[in-house]
Short mmCIF file of C-alpha atoms and ligand atoms in Angstrom, two decimals:
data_model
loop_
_atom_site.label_atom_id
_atom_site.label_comp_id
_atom_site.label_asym_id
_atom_site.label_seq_id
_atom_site.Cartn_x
_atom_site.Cartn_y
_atom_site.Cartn_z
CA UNK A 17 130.60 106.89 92.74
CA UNK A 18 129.39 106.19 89.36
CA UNK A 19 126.01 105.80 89.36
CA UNK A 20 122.91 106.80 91.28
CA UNK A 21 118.80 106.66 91.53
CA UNK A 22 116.36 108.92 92.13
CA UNK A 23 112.41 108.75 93.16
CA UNK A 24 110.33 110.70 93.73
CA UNK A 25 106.61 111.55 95.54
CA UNK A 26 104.58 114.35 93.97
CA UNK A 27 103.95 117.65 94.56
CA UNK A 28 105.40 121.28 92.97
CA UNK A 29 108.86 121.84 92.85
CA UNK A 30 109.63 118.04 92.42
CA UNK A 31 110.93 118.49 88.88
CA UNK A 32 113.74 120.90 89.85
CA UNK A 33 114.61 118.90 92.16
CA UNK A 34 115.38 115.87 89.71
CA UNK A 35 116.99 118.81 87.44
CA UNK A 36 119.29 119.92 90.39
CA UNK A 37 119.81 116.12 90.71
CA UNK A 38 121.10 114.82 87.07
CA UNK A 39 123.11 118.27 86.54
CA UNK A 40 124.56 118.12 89.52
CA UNK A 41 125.65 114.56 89.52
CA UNK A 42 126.55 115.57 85.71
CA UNK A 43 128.86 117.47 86.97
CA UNK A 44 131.01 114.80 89.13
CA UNK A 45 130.41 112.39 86.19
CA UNK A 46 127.89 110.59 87.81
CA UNK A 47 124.96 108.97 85.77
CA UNK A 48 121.48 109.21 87.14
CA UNK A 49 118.81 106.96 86.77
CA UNK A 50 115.08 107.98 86.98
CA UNK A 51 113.41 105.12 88.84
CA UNK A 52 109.00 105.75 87.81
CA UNK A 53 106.81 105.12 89.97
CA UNK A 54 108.45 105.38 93.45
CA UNK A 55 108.85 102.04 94.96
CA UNK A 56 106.46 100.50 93.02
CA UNK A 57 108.69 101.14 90.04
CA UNK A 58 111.55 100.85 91.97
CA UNK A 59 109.90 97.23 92.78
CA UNK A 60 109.21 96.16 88.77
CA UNK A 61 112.38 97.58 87.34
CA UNK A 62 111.11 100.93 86.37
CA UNK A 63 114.16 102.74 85.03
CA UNK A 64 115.98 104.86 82.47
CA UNK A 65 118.84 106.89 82.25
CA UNK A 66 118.46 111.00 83.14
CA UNK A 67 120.52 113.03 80.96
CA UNK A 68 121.13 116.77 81.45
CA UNK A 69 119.08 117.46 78.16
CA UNK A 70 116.56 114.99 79.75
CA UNK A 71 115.36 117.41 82.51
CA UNK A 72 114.89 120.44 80.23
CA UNK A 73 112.34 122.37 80.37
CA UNK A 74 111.03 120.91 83.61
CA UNK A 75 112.01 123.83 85.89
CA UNK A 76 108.33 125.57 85.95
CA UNK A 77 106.33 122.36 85.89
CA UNK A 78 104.13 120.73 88.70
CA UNK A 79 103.78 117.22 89.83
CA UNK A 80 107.28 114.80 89.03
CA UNK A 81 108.28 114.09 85.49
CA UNK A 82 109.11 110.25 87.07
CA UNK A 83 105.55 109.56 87.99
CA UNK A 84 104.86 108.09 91.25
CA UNK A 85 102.44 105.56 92.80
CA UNK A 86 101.46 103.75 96.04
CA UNK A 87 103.32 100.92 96.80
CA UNK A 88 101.53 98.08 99.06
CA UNK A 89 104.01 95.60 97.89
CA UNK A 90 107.29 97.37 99.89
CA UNK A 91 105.67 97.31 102.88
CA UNK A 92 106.30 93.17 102.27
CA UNK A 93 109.69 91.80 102.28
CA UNK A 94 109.09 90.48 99.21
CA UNK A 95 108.95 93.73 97.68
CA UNK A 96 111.68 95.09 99.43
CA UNK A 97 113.66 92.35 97.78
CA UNK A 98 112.84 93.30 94.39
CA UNK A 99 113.47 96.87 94.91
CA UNK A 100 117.19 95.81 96.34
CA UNK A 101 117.65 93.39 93.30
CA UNK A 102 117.04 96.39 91.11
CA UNK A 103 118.95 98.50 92.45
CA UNK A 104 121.87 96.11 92.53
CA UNK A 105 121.05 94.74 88.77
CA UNK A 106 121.40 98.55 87.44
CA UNK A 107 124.34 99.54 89.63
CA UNK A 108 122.87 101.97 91.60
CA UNK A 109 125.42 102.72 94.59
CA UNK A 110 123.02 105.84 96.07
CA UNK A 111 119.78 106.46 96.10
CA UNK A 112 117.78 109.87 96.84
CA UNK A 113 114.47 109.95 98.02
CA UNK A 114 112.25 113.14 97.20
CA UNK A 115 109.52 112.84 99.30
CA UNK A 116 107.01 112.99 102.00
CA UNK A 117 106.63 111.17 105.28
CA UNK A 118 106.12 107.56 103.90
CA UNK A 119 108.96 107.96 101.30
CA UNK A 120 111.57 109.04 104.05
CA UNK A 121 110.50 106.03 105.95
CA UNK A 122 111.23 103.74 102.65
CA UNK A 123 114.45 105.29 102.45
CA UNK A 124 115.27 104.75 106.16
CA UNK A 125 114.41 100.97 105.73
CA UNK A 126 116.99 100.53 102.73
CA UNK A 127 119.60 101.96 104.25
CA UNK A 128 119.03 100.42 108.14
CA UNK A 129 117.68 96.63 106.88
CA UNK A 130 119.87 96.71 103.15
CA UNK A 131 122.70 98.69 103.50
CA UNK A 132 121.59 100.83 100.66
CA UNK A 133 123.25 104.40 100.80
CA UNK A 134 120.33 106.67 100.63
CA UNK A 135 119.82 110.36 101.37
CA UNK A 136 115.65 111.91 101.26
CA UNK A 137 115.05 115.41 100.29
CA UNK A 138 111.95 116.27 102.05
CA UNK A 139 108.93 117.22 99.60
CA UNK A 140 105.76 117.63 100.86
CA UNK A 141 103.12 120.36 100.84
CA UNK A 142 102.12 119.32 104.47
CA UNK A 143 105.10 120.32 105.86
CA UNK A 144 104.92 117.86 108.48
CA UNK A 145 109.34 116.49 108.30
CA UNK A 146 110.14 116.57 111.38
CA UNK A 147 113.30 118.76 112.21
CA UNK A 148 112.41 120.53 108.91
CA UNK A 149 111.85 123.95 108.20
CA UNK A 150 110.24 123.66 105.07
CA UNK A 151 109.63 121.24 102.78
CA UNK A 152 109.72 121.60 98.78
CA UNK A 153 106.38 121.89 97.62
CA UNK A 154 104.30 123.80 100.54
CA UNK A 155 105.07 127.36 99.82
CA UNK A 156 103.30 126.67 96.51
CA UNK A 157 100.34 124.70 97.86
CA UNK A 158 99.90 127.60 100.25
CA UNK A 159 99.98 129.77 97.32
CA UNK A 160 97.41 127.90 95.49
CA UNK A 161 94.96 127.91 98.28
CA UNK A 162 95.01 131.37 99.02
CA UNK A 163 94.33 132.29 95.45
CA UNK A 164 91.10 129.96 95.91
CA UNK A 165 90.57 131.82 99.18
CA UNK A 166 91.09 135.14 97.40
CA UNK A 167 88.70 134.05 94.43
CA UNK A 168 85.92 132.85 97.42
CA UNK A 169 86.02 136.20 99.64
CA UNK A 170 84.68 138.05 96.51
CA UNK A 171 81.87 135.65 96.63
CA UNK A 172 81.45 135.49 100.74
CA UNK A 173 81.45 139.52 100.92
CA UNK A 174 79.65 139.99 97.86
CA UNK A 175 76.47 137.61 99.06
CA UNK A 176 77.45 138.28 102.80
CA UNK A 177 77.80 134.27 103.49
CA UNK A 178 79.76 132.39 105.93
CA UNK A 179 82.28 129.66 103.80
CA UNK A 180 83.72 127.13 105.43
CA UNK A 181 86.93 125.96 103.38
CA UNK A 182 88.79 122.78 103.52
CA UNK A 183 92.77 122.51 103.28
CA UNK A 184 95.00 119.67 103.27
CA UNK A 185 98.15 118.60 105.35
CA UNK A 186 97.39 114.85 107.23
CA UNK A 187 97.44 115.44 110.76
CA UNK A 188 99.34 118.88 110.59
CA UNK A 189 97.58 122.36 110.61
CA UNK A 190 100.40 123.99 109.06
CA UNK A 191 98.68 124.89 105.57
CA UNK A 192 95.47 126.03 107.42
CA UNK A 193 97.49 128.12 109.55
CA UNK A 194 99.01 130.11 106.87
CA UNK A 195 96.25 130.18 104.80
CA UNK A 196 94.38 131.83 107.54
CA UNK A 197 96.76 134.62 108.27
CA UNK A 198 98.12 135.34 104.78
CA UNK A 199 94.13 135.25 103.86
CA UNK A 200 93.14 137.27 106.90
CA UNK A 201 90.40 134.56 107.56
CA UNK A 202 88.23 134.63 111.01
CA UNK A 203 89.26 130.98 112.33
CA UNK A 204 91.28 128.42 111.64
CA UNK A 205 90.11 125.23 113.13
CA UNK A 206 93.44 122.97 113.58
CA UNK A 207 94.41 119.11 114.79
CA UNK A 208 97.05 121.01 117.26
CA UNK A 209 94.61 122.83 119.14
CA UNK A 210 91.05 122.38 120.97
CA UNK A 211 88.28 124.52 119.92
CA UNK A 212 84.93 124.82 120.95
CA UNK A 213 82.13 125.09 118.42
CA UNK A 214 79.51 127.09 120.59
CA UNK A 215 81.44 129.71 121.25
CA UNK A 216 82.81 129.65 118.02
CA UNK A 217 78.88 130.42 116.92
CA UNK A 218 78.23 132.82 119.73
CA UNK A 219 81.15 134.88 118.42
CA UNK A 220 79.25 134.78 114.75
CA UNK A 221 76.00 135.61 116.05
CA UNK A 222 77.37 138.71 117.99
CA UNK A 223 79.44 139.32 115.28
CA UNK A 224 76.09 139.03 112.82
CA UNK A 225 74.23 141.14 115.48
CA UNK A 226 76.96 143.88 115.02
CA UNK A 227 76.29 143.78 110.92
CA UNK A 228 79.40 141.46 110.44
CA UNK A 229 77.97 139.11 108.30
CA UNK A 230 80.91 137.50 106.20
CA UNK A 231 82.70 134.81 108.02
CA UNK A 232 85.66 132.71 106.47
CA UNK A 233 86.95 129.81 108.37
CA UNK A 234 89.75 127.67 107.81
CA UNK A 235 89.53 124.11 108.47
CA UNK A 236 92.61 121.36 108.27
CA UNK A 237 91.33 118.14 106.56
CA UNK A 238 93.21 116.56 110.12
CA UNK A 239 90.68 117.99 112.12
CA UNK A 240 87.71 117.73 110.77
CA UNK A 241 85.37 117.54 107.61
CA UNK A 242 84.63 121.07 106.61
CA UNK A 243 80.71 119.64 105.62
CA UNK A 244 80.44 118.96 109.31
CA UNK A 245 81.44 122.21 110.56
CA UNK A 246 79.13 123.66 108.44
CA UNK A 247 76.19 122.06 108.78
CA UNK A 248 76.99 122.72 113.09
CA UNK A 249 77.22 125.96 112.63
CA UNK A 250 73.47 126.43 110.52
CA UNK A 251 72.35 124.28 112.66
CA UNK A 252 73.42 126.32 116.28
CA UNK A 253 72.91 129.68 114.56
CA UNK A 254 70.44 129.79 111.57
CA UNK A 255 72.61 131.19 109.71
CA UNK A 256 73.38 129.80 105.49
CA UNK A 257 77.19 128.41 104.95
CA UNK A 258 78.62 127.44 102.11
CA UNK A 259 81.82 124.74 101.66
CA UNK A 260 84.67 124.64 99.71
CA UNK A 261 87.00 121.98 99.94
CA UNK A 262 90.13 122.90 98.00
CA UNK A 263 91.64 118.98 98.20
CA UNK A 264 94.73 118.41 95.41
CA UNK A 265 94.45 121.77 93.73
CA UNK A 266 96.64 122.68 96.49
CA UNK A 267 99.13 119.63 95.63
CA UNK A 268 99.53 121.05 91.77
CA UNK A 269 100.69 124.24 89.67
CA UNK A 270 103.65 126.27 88.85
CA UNK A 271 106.28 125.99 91.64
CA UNK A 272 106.50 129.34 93.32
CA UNK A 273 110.30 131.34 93.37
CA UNK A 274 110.61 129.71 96.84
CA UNK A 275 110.18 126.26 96.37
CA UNK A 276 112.06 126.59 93.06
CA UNK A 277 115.30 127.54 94.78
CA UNK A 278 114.95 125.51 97.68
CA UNK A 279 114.33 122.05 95.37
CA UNK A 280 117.67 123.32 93.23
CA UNK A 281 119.60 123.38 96.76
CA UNK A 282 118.27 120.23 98.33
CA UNK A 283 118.49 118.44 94.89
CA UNK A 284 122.44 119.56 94.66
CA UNK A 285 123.01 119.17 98.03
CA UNK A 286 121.95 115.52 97.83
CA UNK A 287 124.08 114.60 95.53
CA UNK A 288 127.44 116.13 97.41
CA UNK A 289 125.93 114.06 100.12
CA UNK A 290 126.10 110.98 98.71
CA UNK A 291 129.12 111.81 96.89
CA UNK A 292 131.27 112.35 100.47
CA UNK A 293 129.46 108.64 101.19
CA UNK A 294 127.24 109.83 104.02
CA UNK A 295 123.50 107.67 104.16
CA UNK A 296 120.87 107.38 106.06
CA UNK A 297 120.15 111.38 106.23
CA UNK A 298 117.57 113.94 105.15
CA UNK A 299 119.01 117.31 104.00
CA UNK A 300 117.77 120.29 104.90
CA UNK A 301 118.18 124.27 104.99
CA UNK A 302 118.26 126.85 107.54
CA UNK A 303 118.94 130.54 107.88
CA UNK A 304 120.71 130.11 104.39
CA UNK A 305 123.06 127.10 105.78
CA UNK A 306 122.46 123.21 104.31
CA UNK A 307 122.11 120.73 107.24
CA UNK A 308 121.47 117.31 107.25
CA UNK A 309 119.95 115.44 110.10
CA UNK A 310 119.42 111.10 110.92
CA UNK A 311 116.06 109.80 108.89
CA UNK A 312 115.54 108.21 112.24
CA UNK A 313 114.50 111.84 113.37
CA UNK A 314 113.24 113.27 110.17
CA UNK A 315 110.35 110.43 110.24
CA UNK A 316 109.19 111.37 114.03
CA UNK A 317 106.37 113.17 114.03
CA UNK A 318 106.78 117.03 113.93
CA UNK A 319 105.37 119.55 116.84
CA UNK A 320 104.20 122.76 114.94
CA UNK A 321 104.25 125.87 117.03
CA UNK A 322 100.84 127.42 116.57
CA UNK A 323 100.40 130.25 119.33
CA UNK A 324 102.04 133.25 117.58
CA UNK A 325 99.74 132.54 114.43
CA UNK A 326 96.57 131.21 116.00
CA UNK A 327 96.90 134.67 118.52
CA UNK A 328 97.38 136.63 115.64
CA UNK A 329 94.50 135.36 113.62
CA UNK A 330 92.29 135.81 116.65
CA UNK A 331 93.62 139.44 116.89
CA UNK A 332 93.24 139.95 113.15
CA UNK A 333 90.01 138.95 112.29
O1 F6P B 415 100.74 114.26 101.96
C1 F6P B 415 100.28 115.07 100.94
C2 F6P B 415 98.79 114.94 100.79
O2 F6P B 415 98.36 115.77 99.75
C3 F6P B 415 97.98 115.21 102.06
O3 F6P B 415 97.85 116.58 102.34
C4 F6P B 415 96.69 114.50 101.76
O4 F6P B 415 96.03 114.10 102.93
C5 F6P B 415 97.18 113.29 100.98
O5 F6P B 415 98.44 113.62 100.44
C6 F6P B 415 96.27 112.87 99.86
O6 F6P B 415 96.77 111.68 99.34
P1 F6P B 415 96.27 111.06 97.97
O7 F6P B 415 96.78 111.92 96.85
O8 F6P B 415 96.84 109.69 97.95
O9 F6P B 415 94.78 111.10 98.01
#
């Protein structure tokens, strides 16, 4: 193997992945070439060659050094088409996906209807792959949010207010989840489990009754629109709320140690991947030992266990 491609989503810990990437591949004596864009790029030709001086200095930084972009256009075969024809014109005999959901799916497609070799590294800060641990990118997102959190308890204790903050993650509660624990938050209102508003509001008028007049809670953009909860819970209870919704904060800034390591793993793993000619696979880590699983599986979607945390919250609060 000669020559290979990378794209790339966005989120933190993206650019030592593509660092992992090119020095690994450097190496073998493999070139790399940095397709911008994502499949949009990948679709108008995008490219340039990554050289190991070329991802200096790229280590601490957010977001992806390749840029990235919706693509309508590969969802058509069309596009498709012109992403193959690219990738043939520039030699490109592997391709590795960093990515999310949607970009694990492109790469499933490539391989499956093209017979492109391609291997995803899963990147999201939803943390939603299924079969996946933990994604590059959502140890730092969680990070980022609960410094907001931190920053908005000083405000909810100081003026004794009830917030009701917003976090990201599609249809997964995963971020909320840990948000709420790490930031010892009251409730954490989540797409994989019912709750009930009133008694939700009974517990904070008791709870106001009692002199407890602070209330944080936690609310995954999946579930529903933190403005909404609010404006229920003044409305049931008299009480004042305030809302924060922390939106793509949480999808910037400094990669923590965590996702640092894990993006240099993944990234290097990738490449010995593709290298020993396997396709069509995600790679992945657990308890210290590199798997790597069928796309097929890696794009279903992903059952979160929530008990132990949700039960804990409740117990915490
Ligand atoms: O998938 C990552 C994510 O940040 C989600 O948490 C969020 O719903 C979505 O992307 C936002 O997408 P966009 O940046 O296109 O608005």
């Amino acid at each position: 193997m000669k020559r290979i491609g990378i794209l790339t989503r966005d989120c933190a810990g993206i650019n030592a992945c593509i660092r992992a990437v090119v020095r690994t591949a450097s190496f073998y004596n493999i070139e790399v070439i940095g397709i911008f864009r994502g499949y949009q790029g990948l679709i108008n030709g995008e490219v340039k060659v990554l050289t190991r001086r070329s991802v200096s200095g790229i280590i601490n930084q957010g977001g992806t050094i390749l840029k990235t972009a919706r693509s309508k256009q590969f969802l058509t075969e069309e596009g498709q088409l012109k992403a193959v024809r690219t990738l043939q014109e520039n030699n490109i005999e592997g391709l590795i996906v960093v990515g999310g959901n949607g970009s694990l799916t492109g790469a499933h497609l490539l391989a499956t209807k093209y017979g492109i070799s391609t291997v995803g590294v899963p990147a999201t800060i939803d943390n939603d792959i299924n079969g996946v641990d933990l994604s590059i990118g959502a140890d730092t997102a969680v990070n980022v949010a609960l410094d907001a959190l931190d920053k908005i308890r000083d405000t909810a204790t100081s003026l004794e207010r009830i917030f009701v903050v917003e976090v990201m993650g599609r249809e997964c509660g995963w971020i909320a989840l840990q948000v709420a624990l790490a930031g010892g938050c009251e409730e954490v209102l989540i797409p994989e489990k019912d709750f009930g508003i009133t008694k939700m509001c009974e517990d904070i008028t008791e709870g106001n009754i009692k002199g407890k007049v602070s209330w944080i809670i936690i609310v995954a953009e999946g579930k529903a629109k933190a403005v909404d909860i609010a404006n229920k819970i003044t409305e049931i209870t008299g009480l004042e709320t305030r809302v924060a919704v922390l939106g793509h904060i949480q999808r910037g800034g400094r990669p923590t140690r965590i996702d640092r390591i894990l993006a240099a793993q993944l990234g290097s793993y990738a490449v010995e991947i593709l290298k020993e000619g396997k396709s069509d696979v995600c790679v992945t880590k657990r308890d210290n030992t590199f798997y790597t699983l069928p796309l097929e599986e890696a794009i279903k979607p992903k059952e979160i266990k929530v008990d132990n945390y949700y039960k804990l919250v409740k117990i915490l609060l």
